[in-house]
Coordinates of C-alpha atoms and ligand atoms in Angstrom, one line a residue:
X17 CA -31.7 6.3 28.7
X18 CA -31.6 5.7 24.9
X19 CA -31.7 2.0 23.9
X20 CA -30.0 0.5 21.0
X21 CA -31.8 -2.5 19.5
X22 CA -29.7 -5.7 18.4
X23 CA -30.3 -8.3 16.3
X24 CA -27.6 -11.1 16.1
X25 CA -27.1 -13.6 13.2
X26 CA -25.1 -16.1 13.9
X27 CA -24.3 -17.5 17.5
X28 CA -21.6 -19.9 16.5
X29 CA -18.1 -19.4 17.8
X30 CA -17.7 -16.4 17.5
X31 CA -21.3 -15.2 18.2
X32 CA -21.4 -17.2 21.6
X33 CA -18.6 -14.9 22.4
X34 CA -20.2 -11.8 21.4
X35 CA -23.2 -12.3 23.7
X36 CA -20.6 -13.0 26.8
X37 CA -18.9 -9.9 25.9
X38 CA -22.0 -7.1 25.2
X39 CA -24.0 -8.5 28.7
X40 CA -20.8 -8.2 30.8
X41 CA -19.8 -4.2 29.1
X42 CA -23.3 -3.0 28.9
X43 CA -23.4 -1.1 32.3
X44 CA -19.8 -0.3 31.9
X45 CA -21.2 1.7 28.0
X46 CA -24.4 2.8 29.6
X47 CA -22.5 4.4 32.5
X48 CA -20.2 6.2 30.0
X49 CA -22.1 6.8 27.1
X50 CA -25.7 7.0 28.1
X51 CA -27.4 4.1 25.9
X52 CA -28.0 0.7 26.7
X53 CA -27.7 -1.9 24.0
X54 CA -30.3 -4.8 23.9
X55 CA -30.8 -8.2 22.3
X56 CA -34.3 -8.0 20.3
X57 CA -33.9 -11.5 18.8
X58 CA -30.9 -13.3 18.3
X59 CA -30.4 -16.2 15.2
X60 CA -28.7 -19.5 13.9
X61 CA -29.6 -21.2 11.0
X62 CA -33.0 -22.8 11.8
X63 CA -34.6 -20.8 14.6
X64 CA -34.2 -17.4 16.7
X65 CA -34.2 -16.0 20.2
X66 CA -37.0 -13.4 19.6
X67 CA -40.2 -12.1 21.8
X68 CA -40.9 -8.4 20.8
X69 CA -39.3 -6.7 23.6
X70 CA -36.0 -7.0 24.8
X71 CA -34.4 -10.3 25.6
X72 CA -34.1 -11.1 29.4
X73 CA -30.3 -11.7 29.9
X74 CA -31.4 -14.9 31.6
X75 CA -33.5 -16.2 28.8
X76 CA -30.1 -15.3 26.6
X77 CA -27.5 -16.9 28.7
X78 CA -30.1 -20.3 28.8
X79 CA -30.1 -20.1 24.8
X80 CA -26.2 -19.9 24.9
X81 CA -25.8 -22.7 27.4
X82 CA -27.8 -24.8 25.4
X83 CA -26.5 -23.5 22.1
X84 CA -22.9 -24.2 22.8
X85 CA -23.9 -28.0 24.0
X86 CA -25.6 -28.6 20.1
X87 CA -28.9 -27.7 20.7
X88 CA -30.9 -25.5 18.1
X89 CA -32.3 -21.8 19.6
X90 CA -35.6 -23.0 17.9
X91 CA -35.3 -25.5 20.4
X92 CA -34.8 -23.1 23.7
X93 CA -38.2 -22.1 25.5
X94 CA -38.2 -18.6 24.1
X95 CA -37.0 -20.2 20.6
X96 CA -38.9 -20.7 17.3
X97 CA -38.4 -22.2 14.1
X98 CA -38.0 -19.3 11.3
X99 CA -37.4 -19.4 7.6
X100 CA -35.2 -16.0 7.3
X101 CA -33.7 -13.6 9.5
X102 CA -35.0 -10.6 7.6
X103 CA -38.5 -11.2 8.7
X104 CA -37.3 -10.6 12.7
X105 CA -36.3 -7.0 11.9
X106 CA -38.0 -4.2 13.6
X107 CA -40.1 -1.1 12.4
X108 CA -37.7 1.1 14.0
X109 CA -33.8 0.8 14.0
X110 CA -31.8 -1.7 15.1
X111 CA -28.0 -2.5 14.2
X112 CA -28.0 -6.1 12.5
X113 CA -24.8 -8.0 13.4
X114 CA -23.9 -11.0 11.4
X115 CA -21.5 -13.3 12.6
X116 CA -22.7 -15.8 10.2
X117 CA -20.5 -17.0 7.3
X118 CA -23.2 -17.2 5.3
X119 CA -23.3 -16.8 1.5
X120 CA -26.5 -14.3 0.4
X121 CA -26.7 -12.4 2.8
X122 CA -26.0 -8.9 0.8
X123 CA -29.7 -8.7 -0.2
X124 CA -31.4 -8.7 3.1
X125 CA -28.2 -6.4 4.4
X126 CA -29.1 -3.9 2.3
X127 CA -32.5 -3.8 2.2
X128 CA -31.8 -3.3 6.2
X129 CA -29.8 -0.2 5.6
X130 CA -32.2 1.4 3.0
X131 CA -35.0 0.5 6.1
X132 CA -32.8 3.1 8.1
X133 CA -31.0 0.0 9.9
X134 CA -27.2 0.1 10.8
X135 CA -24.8 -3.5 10.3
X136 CA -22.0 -4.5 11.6
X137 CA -20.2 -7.1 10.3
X138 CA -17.4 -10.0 11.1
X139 CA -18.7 -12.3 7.6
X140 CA -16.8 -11.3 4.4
X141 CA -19.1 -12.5 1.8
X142 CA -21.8 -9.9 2.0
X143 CA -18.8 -7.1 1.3
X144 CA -17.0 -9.7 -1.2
X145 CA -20.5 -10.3 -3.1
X146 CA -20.8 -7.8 -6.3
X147 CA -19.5 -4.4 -6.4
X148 CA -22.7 -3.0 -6.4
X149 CA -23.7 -4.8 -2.9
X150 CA -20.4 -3.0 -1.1
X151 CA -21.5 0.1 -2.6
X152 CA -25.4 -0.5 -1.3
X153 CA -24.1 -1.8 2.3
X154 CA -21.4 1.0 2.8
X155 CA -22.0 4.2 0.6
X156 CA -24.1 6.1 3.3
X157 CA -21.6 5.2 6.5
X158 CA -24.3 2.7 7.8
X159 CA -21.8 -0.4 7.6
X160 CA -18.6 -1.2 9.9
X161 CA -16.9 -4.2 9.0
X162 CA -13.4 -4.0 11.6
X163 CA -13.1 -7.7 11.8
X164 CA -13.5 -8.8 8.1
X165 CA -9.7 -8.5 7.7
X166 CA -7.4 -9.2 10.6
X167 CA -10.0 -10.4 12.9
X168 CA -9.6 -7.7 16.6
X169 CA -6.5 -5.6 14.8
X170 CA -6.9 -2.1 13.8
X171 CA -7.1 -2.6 10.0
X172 CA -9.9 -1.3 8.6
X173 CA -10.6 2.0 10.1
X174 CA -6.3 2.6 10.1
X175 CA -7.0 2.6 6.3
X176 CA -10.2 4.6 6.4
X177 CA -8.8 7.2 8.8
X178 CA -5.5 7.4 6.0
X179 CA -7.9 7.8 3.3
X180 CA -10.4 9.9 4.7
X181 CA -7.6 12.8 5.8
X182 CA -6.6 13.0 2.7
X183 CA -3.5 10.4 2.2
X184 CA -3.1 8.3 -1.1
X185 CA -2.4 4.5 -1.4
X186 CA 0.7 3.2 -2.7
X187 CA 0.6 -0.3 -2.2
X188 CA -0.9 -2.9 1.0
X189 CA 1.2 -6.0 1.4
X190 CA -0.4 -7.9 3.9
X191 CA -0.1 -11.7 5.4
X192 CA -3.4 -12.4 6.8
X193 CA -4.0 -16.1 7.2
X194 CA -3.0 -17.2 10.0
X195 CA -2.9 -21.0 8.5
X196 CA -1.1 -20.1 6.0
X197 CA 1.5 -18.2 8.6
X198 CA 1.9 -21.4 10.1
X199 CA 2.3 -23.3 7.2
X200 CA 5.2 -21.0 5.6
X201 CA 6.9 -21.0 9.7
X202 CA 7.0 -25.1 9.2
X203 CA 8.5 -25.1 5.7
X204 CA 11.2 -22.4 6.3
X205 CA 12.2 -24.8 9.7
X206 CA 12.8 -27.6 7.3
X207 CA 9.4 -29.5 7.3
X208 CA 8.1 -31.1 4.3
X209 CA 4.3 -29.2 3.4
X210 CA 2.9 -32.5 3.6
X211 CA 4.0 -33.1 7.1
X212 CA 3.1 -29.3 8.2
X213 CA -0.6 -29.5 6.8
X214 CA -1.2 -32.7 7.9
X215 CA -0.3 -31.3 11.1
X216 CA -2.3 -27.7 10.7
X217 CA -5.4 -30.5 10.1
X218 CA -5.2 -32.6 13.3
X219 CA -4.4 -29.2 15.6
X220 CA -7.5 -27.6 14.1
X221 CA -6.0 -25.0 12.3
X222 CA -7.2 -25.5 8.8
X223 CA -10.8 -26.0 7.5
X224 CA -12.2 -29.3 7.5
X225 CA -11.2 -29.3 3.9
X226 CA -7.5 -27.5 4.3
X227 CA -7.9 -27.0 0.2
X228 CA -10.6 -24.4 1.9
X229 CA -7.3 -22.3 3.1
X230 CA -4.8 -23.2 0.2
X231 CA -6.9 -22.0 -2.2
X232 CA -6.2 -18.5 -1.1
X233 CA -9.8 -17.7 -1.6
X234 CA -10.3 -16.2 1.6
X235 CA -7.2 -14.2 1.5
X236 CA -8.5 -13.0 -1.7
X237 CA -11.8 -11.8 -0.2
X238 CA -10.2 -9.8 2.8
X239 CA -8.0 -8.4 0.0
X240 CA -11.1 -7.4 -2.0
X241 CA -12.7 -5.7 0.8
X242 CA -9.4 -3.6 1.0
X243 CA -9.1 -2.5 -2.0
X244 CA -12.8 -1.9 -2.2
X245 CA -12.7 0.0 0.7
X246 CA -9.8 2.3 -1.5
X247 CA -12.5 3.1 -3.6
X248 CA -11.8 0.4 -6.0
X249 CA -14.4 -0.8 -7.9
X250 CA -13.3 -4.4 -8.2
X251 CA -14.4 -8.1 -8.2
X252 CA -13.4 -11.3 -6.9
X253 CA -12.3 -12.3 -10.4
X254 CA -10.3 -9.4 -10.7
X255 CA -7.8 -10.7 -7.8
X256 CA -6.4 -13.6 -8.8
X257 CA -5.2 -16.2 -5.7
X258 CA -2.2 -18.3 -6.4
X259 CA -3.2 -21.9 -4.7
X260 CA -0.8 -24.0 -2.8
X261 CA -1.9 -27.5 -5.0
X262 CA -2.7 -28.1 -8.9
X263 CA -5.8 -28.5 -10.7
X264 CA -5.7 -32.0 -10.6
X265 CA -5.6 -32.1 -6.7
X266 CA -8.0 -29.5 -6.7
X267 CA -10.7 -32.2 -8.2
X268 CA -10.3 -35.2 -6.0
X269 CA -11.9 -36.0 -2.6
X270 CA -10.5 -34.7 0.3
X271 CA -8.9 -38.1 1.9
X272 CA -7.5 -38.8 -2.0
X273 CA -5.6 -34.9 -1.3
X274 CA -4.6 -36.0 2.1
X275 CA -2.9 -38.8 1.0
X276 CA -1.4 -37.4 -2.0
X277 CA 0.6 -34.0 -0.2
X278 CA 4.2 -35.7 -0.8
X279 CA 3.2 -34.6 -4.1
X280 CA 3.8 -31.2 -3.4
X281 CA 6.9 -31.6 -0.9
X282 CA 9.7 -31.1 -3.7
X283 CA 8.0 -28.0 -5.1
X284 CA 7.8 -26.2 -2.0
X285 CA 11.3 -27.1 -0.7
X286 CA 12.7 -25.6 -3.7
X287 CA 10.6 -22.6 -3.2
X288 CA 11.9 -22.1 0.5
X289 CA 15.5 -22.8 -0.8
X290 CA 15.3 -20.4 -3.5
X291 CA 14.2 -17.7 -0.8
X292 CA 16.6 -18.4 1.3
X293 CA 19.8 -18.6 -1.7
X294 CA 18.2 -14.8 -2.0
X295 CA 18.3 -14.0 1.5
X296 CA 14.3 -13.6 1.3
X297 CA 11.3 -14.9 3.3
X298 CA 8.7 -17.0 1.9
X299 CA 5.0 -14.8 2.8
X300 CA 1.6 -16.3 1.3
X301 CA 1.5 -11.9 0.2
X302 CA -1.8 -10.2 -0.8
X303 CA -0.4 -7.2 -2.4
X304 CA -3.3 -4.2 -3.3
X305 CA -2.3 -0.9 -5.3
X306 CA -4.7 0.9 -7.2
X307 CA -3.9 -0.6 -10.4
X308 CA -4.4 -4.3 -9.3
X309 CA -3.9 -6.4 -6.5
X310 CA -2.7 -10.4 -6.2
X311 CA -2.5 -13.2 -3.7
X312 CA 0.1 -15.7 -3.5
X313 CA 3.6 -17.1 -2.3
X314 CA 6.7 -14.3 -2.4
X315 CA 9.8 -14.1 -2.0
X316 CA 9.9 -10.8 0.6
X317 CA 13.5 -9.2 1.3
X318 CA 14.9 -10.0 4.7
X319 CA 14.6 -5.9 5.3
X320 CA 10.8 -6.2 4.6
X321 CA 8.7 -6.0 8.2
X322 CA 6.5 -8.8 6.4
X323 CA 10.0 -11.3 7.1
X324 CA 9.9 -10.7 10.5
X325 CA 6.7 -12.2 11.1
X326 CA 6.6 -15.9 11.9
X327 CA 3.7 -18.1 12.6
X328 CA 0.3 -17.2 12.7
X329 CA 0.4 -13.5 13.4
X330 CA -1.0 -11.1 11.0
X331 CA 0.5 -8.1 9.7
X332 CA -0.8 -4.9 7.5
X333 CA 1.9 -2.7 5.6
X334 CA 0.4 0.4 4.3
X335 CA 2.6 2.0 1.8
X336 CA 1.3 5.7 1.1
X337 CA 1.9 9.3 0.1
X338 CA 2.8 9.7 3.8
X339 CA 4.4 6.6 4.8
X340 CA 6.5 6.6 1.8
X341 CA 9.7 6.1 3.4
X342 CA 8.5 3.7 6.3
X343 CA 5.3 2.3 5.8
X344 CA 2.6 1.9 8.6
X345 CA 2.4 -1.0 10.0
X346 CA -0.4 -3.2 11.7
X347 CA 0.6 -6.8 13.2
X348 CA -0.7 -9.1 15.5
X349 CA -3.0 -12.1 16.0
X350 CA -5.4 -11.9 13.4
X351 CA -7.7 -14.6 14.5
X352 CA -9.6 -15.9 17.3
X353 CA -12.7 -16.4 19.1
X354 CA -11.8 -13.1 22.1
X355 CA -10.2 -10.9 19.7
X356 CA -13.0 -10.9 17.0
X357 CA -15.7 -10.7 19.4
X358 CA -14.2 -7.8 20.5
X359 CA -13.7 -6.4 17.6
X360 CA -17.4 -6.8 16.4
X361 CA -18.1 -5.0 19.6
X362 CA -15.9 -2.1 19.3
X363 CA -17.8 -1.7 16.0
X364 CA -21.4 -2.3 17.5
X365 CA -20.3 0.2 20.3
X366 CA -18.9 3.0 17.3
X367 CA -22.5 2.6 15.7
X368 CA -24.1 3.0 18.5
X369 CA -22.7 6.2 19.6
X370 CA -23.8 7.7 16.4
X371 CA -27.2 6.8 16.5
X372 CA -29.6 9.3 17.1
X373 CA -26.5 12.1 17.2
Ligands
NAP8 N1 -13.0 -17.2 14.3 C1 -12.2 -16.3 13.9 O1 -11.1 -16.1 14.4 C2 -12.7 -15.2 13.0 C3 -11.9 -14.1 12.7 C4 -12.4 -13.1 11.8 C5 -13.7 -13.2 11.3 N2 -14.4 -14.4 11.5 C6 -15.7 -14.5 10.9 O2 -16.7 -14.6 11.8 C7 -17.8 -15.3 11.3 C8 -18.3 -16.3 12.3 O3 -17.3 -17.3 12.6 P1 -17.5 -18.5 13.6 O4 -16.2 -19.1 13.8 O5 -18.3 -18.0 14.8 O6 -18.4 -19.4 12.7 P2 -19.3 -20.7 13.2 O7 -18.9 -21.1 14.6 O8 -19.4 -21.6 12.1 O9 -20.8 -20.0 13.5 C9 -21.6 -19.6 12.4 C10 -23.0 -19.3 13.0 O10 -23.7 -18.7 11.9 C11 -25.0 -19.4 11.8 N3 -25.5 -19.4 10.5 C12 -25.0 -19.9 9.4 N4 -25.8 -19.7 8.3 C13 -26.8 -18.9 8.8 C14 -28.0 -18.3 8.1 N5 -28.2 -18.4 6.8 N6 -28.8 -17.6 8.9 C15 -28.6 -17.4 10.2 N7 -27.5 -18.0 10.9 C16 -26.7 -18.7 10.1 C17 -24.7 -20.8 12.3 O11 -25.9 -21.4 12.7 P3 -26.0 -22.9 13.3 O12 -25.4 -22.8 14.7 O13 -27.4 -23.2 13.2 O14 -25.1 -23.7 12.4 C18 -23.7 -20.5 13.5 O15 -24.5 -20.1 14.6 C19 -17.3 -15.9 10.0 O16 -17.8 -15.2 8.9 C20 -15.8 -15.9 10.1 O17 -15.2 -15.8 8.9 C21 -14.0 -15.3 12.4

């Protein structure tokens, strides 16, 4: 039986889940597809999981055990210390999966795929990095990328299969932070933004820094890889992200923001009001048509499928030569431990099968 090599960055969160996921499916896709995938080393940010040879499943479950209690994998018996991840790639092929958020990592990435090695991808920055990074990672097919935007949901590859049978763009309006979601839910049931992030803060829904969501950075790095995947040839500067605080508040530490969100209250009451003397929604929108693409607060017409979400759901409208009247639509949770380990495998599984064909 043909073996499929893996090597894992990043066994946080989402990683954990990953490993739980591939060991339980892997007689299921050897049964049905005639390969079996195996761990050669997995990797955190200190130390890696690595012996030569496949990974015994029981060496990996004691790794994640301890892993998900704080410890280190340089610390687990079949553990060590390591400087970079590069170095634990092997001769022959292996698909590198990072589940890292990790800044840097477009070098290393595609020096794997001009080694002949595939990648799959849930971290944004290696496809958000320079153009000519997307271009190195993903020109020649080697790189799938599902979860960057949208987390599980069919977003990626529902544009790719549009593009690639011969469909134009028009325009993506997307809502796809789920913080964000929630935040915009809150202030069109009457709650003042200060009381709603404070909230999103203690429930865990925000960053540890919630300027880290308001900023609209991220939103602008999923929309990048969108567009980019269109075949524009853009940068980060080139989208610009409307942020939900000023510059001053953008400066100070983050207890000093915490305490001063009343700030913003008025401003965002009058936006919801204004939306709602309109009969419109108010949608934190990334927008994307070939000419140029922005992130920030709309005003979206009650007729638009982006009103009818509420909360934290995502949602994808494609707008193209053959969705002109109705556009195609993708919606659901976009975010979550399950869903984006799932999706990472889909895409480990899609490589795979392509392998060696
Ligand atoms: N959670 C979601 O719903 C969701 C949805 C879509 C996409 N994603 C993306 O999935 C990725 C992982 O998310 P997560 O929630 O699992 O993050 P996380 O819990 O913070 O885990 C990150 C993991 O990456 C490791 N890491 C960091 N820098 C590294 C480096 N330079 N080399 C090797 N390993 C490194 C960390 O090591 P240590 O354990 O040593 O710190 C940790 O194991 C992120 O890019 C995120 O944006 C997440």
């Amino acid at each position: 039986m043909k073996t499929i090599s893996i090597v894992q960055i990043g066994v946080g969160g989402v990683g954990r889940e990953l490993v739980t996921q591939l060991l339980a499916a892997r007689g299921a896709l050897a049964a049905r597809y005639g390969f079996r995938l195996e761990y050669l080393a997995l990797a955190d940010s200190a130390g890696a999981l690595v012996s030569g040879t496949p990974l015994p499943e029981a060496a990996i479950q004691a790794a994640m055990r301890a892993k998900g209690a704080g410890d280190s994998l340089a610390a687990s018996p079949a553990g060590r210390a390591i400087q970079s991840w590069e170095a634990l790639l092997p001769e022959g092929p292996c698909v590198v999966v990072d589940v890292t958020a990790a800044s840097g990592h477009e070098g290393p990435l595609a020096r794997a795929v001009a080694a002949g090695h595939r990648v799959v991808l849930a971290n944004k920055k290696p496809l958000s990095a320079a153009w000519a990074d997307f271009v190195a990672l993903t020109a020649g097919g080697a790189t799938r990328y599902e979860t960057t935007a949208g987390a599980g949901l069919p977003v990626v590859s529902t544009l790719q299969g549009l593009l690639d049978s011969g469909d134009a763009l028009t325009k993506i309006e997307a809502a796809m932070s789920g913080t964000l979601g929630y935040l915009c839910a809150e202030l069109e049931a009457g709650v003042p933004l200060s009381t709603a992030v404070r909230a999103a803060h203690r429930l865990g829904y925000t960053e540890p820094d919630p300027r880290d969501d308001l900023s609209g950075a991220d939103v602008a790095r999923k929309a990048l890889i969108l567009a980019r995947t269109c075949g524009l040839p853009w940068e980060l500067a080139d989208i610009p992200a409307e942020p939900w605080f000023s510059p001053d508040l953008a400066a100070v530490g983050r207890d000093v923001f915490m305490g001063r969100l009343e700030e913003l209250d008025e401003l965002f009451a009058a936006r919801v009001a204004a939306a709602r003397a309109e009969g419109a929604a108010l949608r934190y929108v990334a927008t994307v048509t070939p000419g140029r693409a922005s992130v920030g607060l709309k005003m979206v017409p009650a007729t638009h499928p982006l009103a009818s979400l509420r909360g934290p759901d995502n949602l994808f409208s494609f707008t193209t030569a053959r969705y002109a009247a109705q556009p195609l639509v993708v919606r659901g949770p976009g975010a979550g431990q399950e869903v984006t380990a799932a999706g990472v495998l889909a895409d480990i599984v899609a490589t795979a099968r392509t392998v060696g064909a």
